[in-house]
Amino acid sequence: MSLIRWTPRQNGTEFTAFAPEMDRLFEDLFRTTPSAQARAAITPPVDVVETPEAYVFLADLPGVDAKAVKLSVTGDTLTFKGERKHEAKSTEGAQHRFERAYGEFERSFKLGTPVRPDQVKASFKNGVLEIRVPKADEARAREVEIQVG
C-alpha cells in the first residue's frame, strides 16, 4: 500500500461556502425556547470526598429551596432529589436567552461499603448541600500492630 500526502486547496472556496451552513446547524441545535428550557432535566454537580470515617458530598444547588430537597439512604446507596422551579417574571423587554436549567433532579451514589444511615447529617448553606455519611465500624480501616517474635 502506498501513502499519499493530503494537501488542502489553497483557495478554500468549498470550505468558505460550507462554514455558514455549519454555523446555522449548530445555532439551531443549541437554541432553546423558554418552555423547552423549563422542562430540561438538571444534574447538579457533586464533589465526593472519602475520609477514613465518612463520605462527604457537596452538591451545588443554587436557586433551590432547601425544603424542596429530599434525602434518603437505602443500604449503601445515597439518593437526593428535588426541583428547581422556574420563576416566571414579567419583563417589558424581549427575553433573548434562557440558559439556566429548571426542573426535577435526582442523583444516586452507590458507596460500596456499609454505612450508618441513622447518623447521616445534611446541611444547606449558600446554595451548597453538604451530606455526611458515616461509615459503619466494620468498614473503617484499622491499623494492626505487627508482633516481632
JSON list of C-alpha atoms in Angstrom, two decimals:
[
{"chain": "A", "resi": 1, "resn": "MET", "atom": "CA", "xyz": [0.00, 0.00, 0.00]},
{"chain": "A", "resi": 2, "resn": "SER", "atom": "CA", "xyz": [1.26, 3.46, -0.80]},
{"chain": "A", "resi": 3, "resn": "LEU", "atom": "CA", "xyz": [0.69, 6.58, 1.28]},
{"chain": "A", "resi": 4, "resn": "ILE", "atom": "CA", "xyz": [-0.32, 9.82, -0.36]},
{"chain": "A", "resi": 5, "resn": "ARG", "atom": "CA", "xyz": [0.20, 13.15, 1.37]},
{"chain": "A", "resi": 6, "resn": "TRP", "atom": "CA", "xyz": [-3.01, 15.22, 1.56]},
{"chain": "A", "resi": 7, "resn": "THR", "atom": "CA", "xyz": [-2.63, 18.86, 0.70]},
{"chain": "A", "resi": 8, "resn": "PRO", "atom": "CA", "xyz": [-5.69, 21.09, 1.24]},
{"chain": "A", "resi": 9, "resn": "ARG", "atom": "CA", "xyz": [-6.62, 23.50, -1.53]},
{"chain": "A", "resi": 10, "resn": "GLN", "atom": "CA", "xyz": [-5.20, 26.92, -1.10]},
{"chain": "A", "resi": 11, "resn": "ASN", "atom": "CA", "xyz": [-8.25, 28.91, -2.14]},
{"chain": "A", "resi": 12, "resn": "GLY", "atom": "CA", "xyz": [-10.66, 27.10, 0.25]},
{"chain": "A", "resi": 13, "resn": "THR", "atom": "CA", "xyz": [-13.77, 28.10, -1.69]},
{"chain": "A", "resi": 14, "resn": "GLU", "atom": "CA", "xyz": [-15.73, 24.97, -0.85]},
{"chain": "A", "resi": 15, "resn": "PHE", "atom": "CA", "xyz": [-14.98, 25.40, 2.88]},
{"chain": "A", "resi": 16, "resn": "THR", "atom": "CA", "xyz": [-15.85, 29.09, 2.81]},
{"chain": "A", "resi": 17, "resn": "ALA", "atom": "CA", "xyz": [-19.28, 28.31, 1.41]},
{"chain": "A", "resi": 18, "resn": "PHE", "atom": "CA", "xyz": [-19.77, 25.43, 3.88]},
{"chain": "A", "resi": 19, "resn": "ALA", "atom": "CA", "xyz": [-18.97, 27.41, 7.07]},
{"chain": "A", "resi": 20, "resn": "PRO", "atom": "CA", "xyz": [-22.22, 29.45, 7.28]},
{"chain": "A", "resi": 21, "resn": "GLU", "atom": "CA", "xyz": [-24.27, 26.27, 6.88]},
{"chain": "A", "resi": 22, "resn": "MET", "atom": "CA", "xyz": [-22.39, 24.63, 9.77]},
{"chain": "A", "resi": 23, "resn": "ASP", "atom": "CA", "xyz": [-22.84, 27.75, 11.92]},
{"chain": "A", "resi": 24, "resn": "ARG", "atom": "CA", "xyz": [-26.59, 27.70, 11.26]},
{"chain": "A", "resi": 25, "resn": "LEU", "atom": "CA", "xyz": [-26.78, 23.99, 12.09]},
{"chain": "A", "resi": 26, "resn": "PHE", "atom": "CA", "xyz": [-25.10, 24.45, 15.48]},
{"chain": "A", "resi": 27, "resn": "GLU", "atom": "CA", "xyz": [-27.18, 27.52, 16.31]},
{"chain": "A", "resi": 28, "resn": "ASP", "atom": "CA", "xyz": [-30.39, 25.57, 15.63]},
{"chain": "A", "resi": 29, "resn": "LEU", "atom": "CA", "xyz": [-29.11, 22.60, 17.60]},
{"chain": "A", "resi": 30, "resn": "PHE", "atom": "CA", "xyz": [-28.39, 24.60, 20.76]},
{"chain": "A", "resi": 31, "resn": "ARG", "atom": "CA", "xyz": [-31.25, 27.11, 20.53]},
{"chain": "A", "resi": 32, "resn": "THR", "atom": "CA", "xyz": [-33.80, 26.59, 23.28]},
{"chain": "A", "resi": 33, "resn": "THR", "atom": "CA", "xyz": [-37.19, 28.08, 23.95]},
{"chain": "A", "resi": 34, "resn": "PRO", "atom": "CA", "xyz": [-38.42, 29.02, 27.42]},
{"chain": "A", "resi": 35, "resn": "SER", "atom": "CA", "xyz": [-40.76, 26.03, 27.55]},
{"chain": "A", "resi": 36, "resn": "ALA", "atom": "CA", "xyz": [-38.07, 23.60, 26.41]},
{"chain": "A", "resi": 37, "resn": "GLN", "atom": "CA", "xyz": [-35.60, 25.02, 28.91]},
{"chain": "A", "resi": 38, "resn": "ALA", "atom": "CA", "xyz": [-38.18, 24.87, 31.70]},
{"chain": "A", "resi": 39, "resn": "ARG", "atom": "CA", "xyz": [-38.67, 21.17, 31.03]},
{"chain": "A", "resi": 40, "resn": "ALA", "atom": "CA", "xyz": [-34.94, 20.42, 30.82]},
{"chain": "A", "resi": 41, "resn": "ALA", "atom": "CA", "xyz": [-33.66, 17.98, 33.41]},
{"chain": "A", "resi": 42, "resn": "ILE", "atom": "CA", "xyz": [-30.83, 19.30, 35.53]},
{"chain": "A", "resi": 43, "resn": "THR", "atom": "CA", "xyz": [-27.94, 17.40, 37.01]},
{"chain": "A", "resi": 44, "resn": "PRO", "atom": "CA", "xyz": [-26.33, 19.26, 39.88]},
{"chain": "A", "resi": 45, "resn": "PRO", "atom": "CA", "xyz": [-22.54, 18.86, 40.10]},
{"chain": "A", "resi": 46, "resn": "VAL", "atom": "CA", "xyz": [-21.37, 16.94, 43.18]},
{"chain": "A", "resi": 47, "resn": "ASP", "atom": "CA", "xyz": [-17.98, 16.60, 44.84]},
{"chain": "A", "resi": 48, "resn": "VAL", "atom": "CA", "xyz": [-17.47, 13.34, 46.75]},
{"chain": "A", "resi": 49, "resn": "VAL", "atom": "CA", "xyz": [-14.74, 13.06, 49.36]},
{"chain": "A", "resi": 50, "resn": "GLU", "atom": "CA", "xyz": [-13.95, 9.91, 51.30]},
{"chain": "A", "resi": 51, "resn": "THR", "atom": "CA", "xyz": [-12.33, 10.20, 54.72]},
{"chain": "A", "resi": 52, "resn": "PRO", "atom": "CA", "xyz": [-11.46, 7.28, 57.00]},
{"chain": "A", "resi": 53, "resn": "GLU", "atom": "CA", "xyz": [-14.66, 7.96, 58.98]},
{"chain": "A", "resi": 54, "resn": "ALA", "atom": "CA", "xyz": [-17.22, 9.08, 56.40]},
{"chain": "A", "resi": 55, "resn": "TYR", "atom": "CA", "xyz": [-18.20, 10.07, 52.89]},
{"chain": "A", "resi": 56, "resn": "VAL", "atom": "CA", "xyz": [-18.79, 13.79, 52.33]},
{"chain": "A", "resi": 57, "resn": "PHE", "atom": "CA", "xyz": [-20.93, 15.01, 49.43]},
{"chain": "A", "resi": 58, "resn": "LEU", "atom": "CA", "xyz": [-21.04, 18.66, 48.31]},
{"chain": "A", "resi": 59, "resn": "ALA", "atom": "CA", "xyz": [-23.77, 19.42, 45.77]},
{"chain": "A", "resi": 60, "resn": "ASP", "atom": "CA", "xyz": [-24.26, 22.80, 44.08]},
{"chain": "A", "resi": 61, "resn": "LEU", "atom": "CA", "xyz": [-27.95, 23.66, 44.17]},
{"chain": "A", "resi": 62, "resn": "PRO", "atom": "CA", "xyz": [-28.22, 27.41, 43.54]},
{"chain": "A", "resi": 63, "resn": "GLY", "atom": "CA", "xyz": [-31.78, 28.68, 43.43]},
{"chain": "A", "resi": 64, "resn": "VAL", "atom": "CA", "xyz": [-33.19, 25.53, 45.04]},
{"chain": "A", "resi": 65, "resn": "ASP", "atom": "CA", "xyz": [-35.19, 25.81, 48.25]},
{"chain": "A", "resi": 66, "resn": "ALA", "atom": "CA", "xyz": [-33.72, 23.52, 50.94]},
{"chain": "A", "resi": 67, "resn": "LYS", "atom": "CA", "xyz": [-37.25, 22.30, 51.75]},
{"chain": "A", "resi": 68, "resn": "ALA", "atom": "CA", "xyz": [-37.60, 21.07, 48.16]},
{"chain": "A", "resi": 69, "resn": "VAL", "atom": "CA", "xyz": [-34.72, 18.57, 48.55]},
{"chain": "A", "resi": 70, "resn": "LYS", "atom": "CA", "xyz": [-35.36, 15.02, 49.81]},
{"chain": "A", "resi": 71, "resn": "LEU", "atom": "CA", "xyz": [-32.54, 12.78, 51.02]},
{"chain": "A", "resi": 72, "resn": "SER", "atom": "CA", "xyz": [-32.59, 9.00, 51.56]},
{"chain": "A", "resi": 73, "resn": "VAL", "atom": "CA", "xyz": [-30.10, 6.24, 52.34]},
{"chain": "A", "resi": 74, "resn": "THR", "atom": "CA", "xyz": [-31.04, 2.68, 51.42]},
{"chain": "A", "resi": 75, "resn": "GLY", "atom": "CA", "xyz": [-28.40, 0.06, 52.17]},
{"chain": "A", "resi": 76, "resn": "ASP", "atom": "CA", "xyz": [-25.20, 1.55, 50.77]},
{"chain": "A", "resi": 77, "resn": "THR", "atom": "CA", "xyz": [-26.93, 3.89, 48.29]},
{"chain": "A", "resi": 78, "resn": "LEU", "atom": "CA", "xyz": [-27.39, 7.60, 48.91]},
{"chain": "A", "resi": 79, "resn": "THR", "atom": "CA", "xyz": [-30.06, 9.42, 46.90]},
{"chain": "A", "resi": 80, "resn": "PHE", "atom": "CA", "xyz": [-31.10, 13.05, 46.90]},
{"chain": "A", "resi": 81, "resn": "LYS", "atom": "CA", "xyz": [-33.73, 14.62, 44.69]},
{"chain": "A", "resi": 82, "resn": "GLY", "atom": "CA", "xyz": [-35.57, 17.88, 44.34]},
{"chain": "A", "resi": 83, "resn": "GLU", "atom": "CA", "xyz": [-36.71, 20.53, 41.94]},
{"chain": "A", "resi": 84, "resn": "ARG", "atom": "CA", "xyz": [-35.57, 23.94, 40.79]},
{"chain": "A", "resi": 85, "resn": "LYS", "atom": "CA", "xyz": [-38.69, 25.86, 39.85]},
{"chain": "A", "resi": 86, "resn": "HIS", "atom": "CA", "xyz": [-38.85, 28.39, 37.05]},
{"chain": "A", "resi": 87, "resn": "GLU", "atom": "CA", "xyz": [-39.66, 31.85, 38.35]},
{"chain": "A", "resi": 88, "resn": "ALA", "atom": "CA", "xyz": [-41.93, 33.47, 35.79]},
{"chain": "A", "resi": 89, "resn": "LYS", "atom": "CA", "xyz": [-41.10, 37.15, 35.85]},
{"chain": "A", "resi": 90, "resn": "SER", "atom": "CA", "xyz": [-42.75, 39.58, 33.53]},
{"chain": "A", "resi": 91, "resn": "THR", "atom": "CA", "xyz": [-40.46, 41.98, 31.79]},
{"chain": "A", "resi": 92, "resn": "GLU", "atom": "CA", "xyz": [-41.24, 44.81, 29.48]},
{"chain": "A", "resi": 93, "resn": "GLY", "atom": "CA", "xyz": [-38.42, 43.97, 27.08]},
{"chain": "A", "resi": 94, "resn": "ALA", "atom": "CA", "xyz": [-37.82, 40.92, 24.94]},
{"chain": "A", "resi": 95, "resn": "GLN", "atom": "CA", "xyz": [-36.07, 37.98, 26.53]},
{"chain": "A", "resi": 96, "resn": "HIS", "atom": "CA", "xyz": [-33.22, 36.74, 24.33]},
{"chain": "A", "resi": 97, "resn": "ARG", "atom": "CA", "xyz": [-31.61, 33.82, 26.15]},
{"chain": "A", "resi": 98, "resn": "PHE", "atom": "CA", "xyz": [-32.64, 31.11, 28.59]},
{"chain": "A", "resi": 99, "resn": "GLU", "atom": "CA", "xyz": [-29.53, 29.27, 29.78]},
{"chain": "A", "resi": 100, "resn": "ARG", "atom": "CA", "xyz": [-30.44, 28.28, 33.34]},
{"chain": "A", "resi": 101, "resn": "ALA", "atom": "CA", "xyz": [-32.00, 24.84, 33.60]},
{"chain": "A", "resi": 102, "resn": "TYR", "atom": "CA", "xyz": [-35.15, 24.22, 35.59]},
{"chain": "A", "resi": 103, "resn": "GLY", "atom": "CA", "xyz": [-36.92, 21.04, 36.56]},
{"chain": "A", "resi": 104, "resn": "GLU", "atom": "CA", "xyz": [-36.59, 17.98, 38.70]},
{"chain": "A", "resi": 105, "resn": "PHE", "atom": "CA", "xyz": [-33.28, 16.34, 39.50]},
{"chain": "A", "resi": 106, "resn": "GLU", "atom": "CA", "xyz": [-32.15, 13.15, 41.19]},
{"chain": "A", "resi": 107, "resn": "ARG", "atom": "CA", "xyz": [-28.65, 11.88, 41.98]},
{"chain": "A", "resi": 108, "resn": "SER", "atom": "CA", "xyz": [-27.79, 8.47, 43.45]},
{"chain": "A", "resi": 109, "resn": "PHE", "atom": "CA", "xyz": [-24.44, 7.19, 44.65]},
{"chain": "A", "resi": 110, "resn": "LYS", "atom": "CA", "xyz": [-23.59, 3.58, 45.48]},
{"chain": "A", "resi": 111, "resn": "LEU", "atom": "CA", "xyz": [-20.99, 3.75, 48.23]},
{"chain": "A", "resi": 112, "resn": "GLY", "atom": "CA", "xyz": [-19.82, 0.14, 48.19]},
{"chain": "A", "resi": 113, "resn": "THR", "atom": "CA", "xyz": [-19.20, -0.03, 51.94]},
{"chain": "A", "resi": 114, "resn": "PRO", "atom": "CA", "xyz": [-21.54, -0.39, 54.92]},
{"chain": "A", "resi": 115, "resn": "VAL", "atom": "CA", "xyz": [-22.69, 2.97, 56.33]},
{"chain": "A", "resi": 116, "resn": "ARG", "atom": "CA", "xyz": [-24.69, 4.22, 59.29]},
{"chain": "A", "resi": 117, "resn": "PRO", "atom": "CA", "xyz": [-27.93, 5.56, 57.78]},
{"chain": "A", "resi": 118, "resn": "ASP", "atom": "CA", "xyz": [-29.24, 6.64, 61.19]},
{"chain": "A", "resi": 119, "resn": "GLN", "atom": "CA", "xyz": [-26.29, 9.06, 61.62]},
{"chain": "A", "resi": 120, "resn": "VAL", "atom": "CA", "xyz": [-26.38, 10.80, 58.23]},
{"chain": "A", "resi": 121, "resn": "LYS", "atom": "CA", "xyz": [-26.29, 14.59, 58.55]},
{"chain": "A", "resi": 122, "resn": "ALA", "atom": "CA", "xyz": [-27.15, 17.16, 55.90]},
{"chain": "A", "resi": 123, "resn": "SER", "atom": "CA", "xyz": [-26.85, 20.95, 55.85]},
{"chain": "A", "resi": 124, "resn": "PHE", "atom": "CA", "xyz": [-27.68, 23.59, 53.27]},
{"chain": "A", "resi": 125, "resn": "LYS", "atom": "CA", "xyz": [-25.76, 26.87, 53.12]},
{"chain": "A", "resi": 126, "resn": "ASN", "atom": "CA", "xyz": [-25.30, 29.40, 50.30]},
{"chain": "A", "resi": 127, "resn": "GLY", "atom": "CA", "xyz": [-26.77, 27.05, 47.70]},
{"chain": "A", "resi": 128, "resn": "VAL", "atom": "CA", "xyz": [-24.48, 24.14, 48.64]},
{"chain": "A", "resi": 129, "resn": "LEU", "atom": "CA", "xyz": [-25.92, 20.93, 50.07]},
{"chain": "A", "resi": 130, "resn": "GLU", "atom": "CA", "xyz": [-23.41, 19.12, 52.32]},
{"chain": "A", "resi": 131, "resn": "ILE", "atom": "CA", "xyz": [-24.14, 15.50, 53.25]},
{"chain": "A", "resi": 132, "resn": "ARG", "atom": "CA", "xyz": [-22.02, 13.49, 55.70]},
{"chain": "A", "resi": 133, "resn": "VAL", "atom": "CA", "xyz": [-22.49, 9.73, 55.62]},
{"chain": "A", "resi": 134, "resn": "PRO", "atom": "CA", "xyz": [-20.57, 7.97, 58.42]},
{"chain": "A", "resi": 135, "resn": "LYS", "atom": "CA", "xyz": [-19.07, 4.59, 57.64]},
{"chain": "A", "resi": 136, "resn": "ALA", "atom": "CA", "xyz": [-20.01, 1.59, 59.76]},
{"chain": "A", "resi": 137, "resn": "ASP", "atom": "CA", "xyz": [-17.34, 0.34, 62.17]},
{"chain": "A", "resi": 138, "resn": "GLU", "atom": "CA", "xyz": [-16.61, -2.73, 60.04]},
{"chain": "A", "resi": 139, "resn": "ALA", "atom": "CA", "xyz": [-15.92, -0.51, 57.00]},
{"chain": "A", "resi": 140, "resn": "ARG", "atom": "CA", "xyz": [-13.34, 1.68, 58.73]},
{"chain": "A", "resi": 141, "resn": "ALA", "atom": "CA", "xyz": [-9.66, 0.94, 58.24]},
{"chain": "A", "resi": 142, "resn": "ARG", "atom": "CA", "xyz": [-7.84, -0.23, 61.35]},
{"chain": "A", "resi": 143, "resn": "GLU", "atom": "CA", "xyz": [-4.15, -0.32, 61.99]},
{"chain": "A", "resi": 144, "resn": "VAL", "atom": "CA", "xyz": [-2.80, -3.67, 63.17]},
{"chain": "A", "resi": 145, "resn": "GLU", "atom": "CA", "xyz": [0.34, -3.82, 65.21]},
{"chain": "A", "resi": 146, "resn": "ILE", "atom": "CA", "xyz": [2.86, -6.32, 63.90]},
{"chain": "A", "resi": 147, "resn": "GLN", "atom": "CA", "xyz": [4.31, -8.56, 66.59]},
{"chain": "A", "resi": 148, "resn": "VAL", "atom": "CA", "xyz": [8.01, -9.24, 66.28]},
{"chain": "A", "resi": 149, "resn": "GLY", "atom": "CA", "xyz": [8.85, -12.55, 67.69]}
]
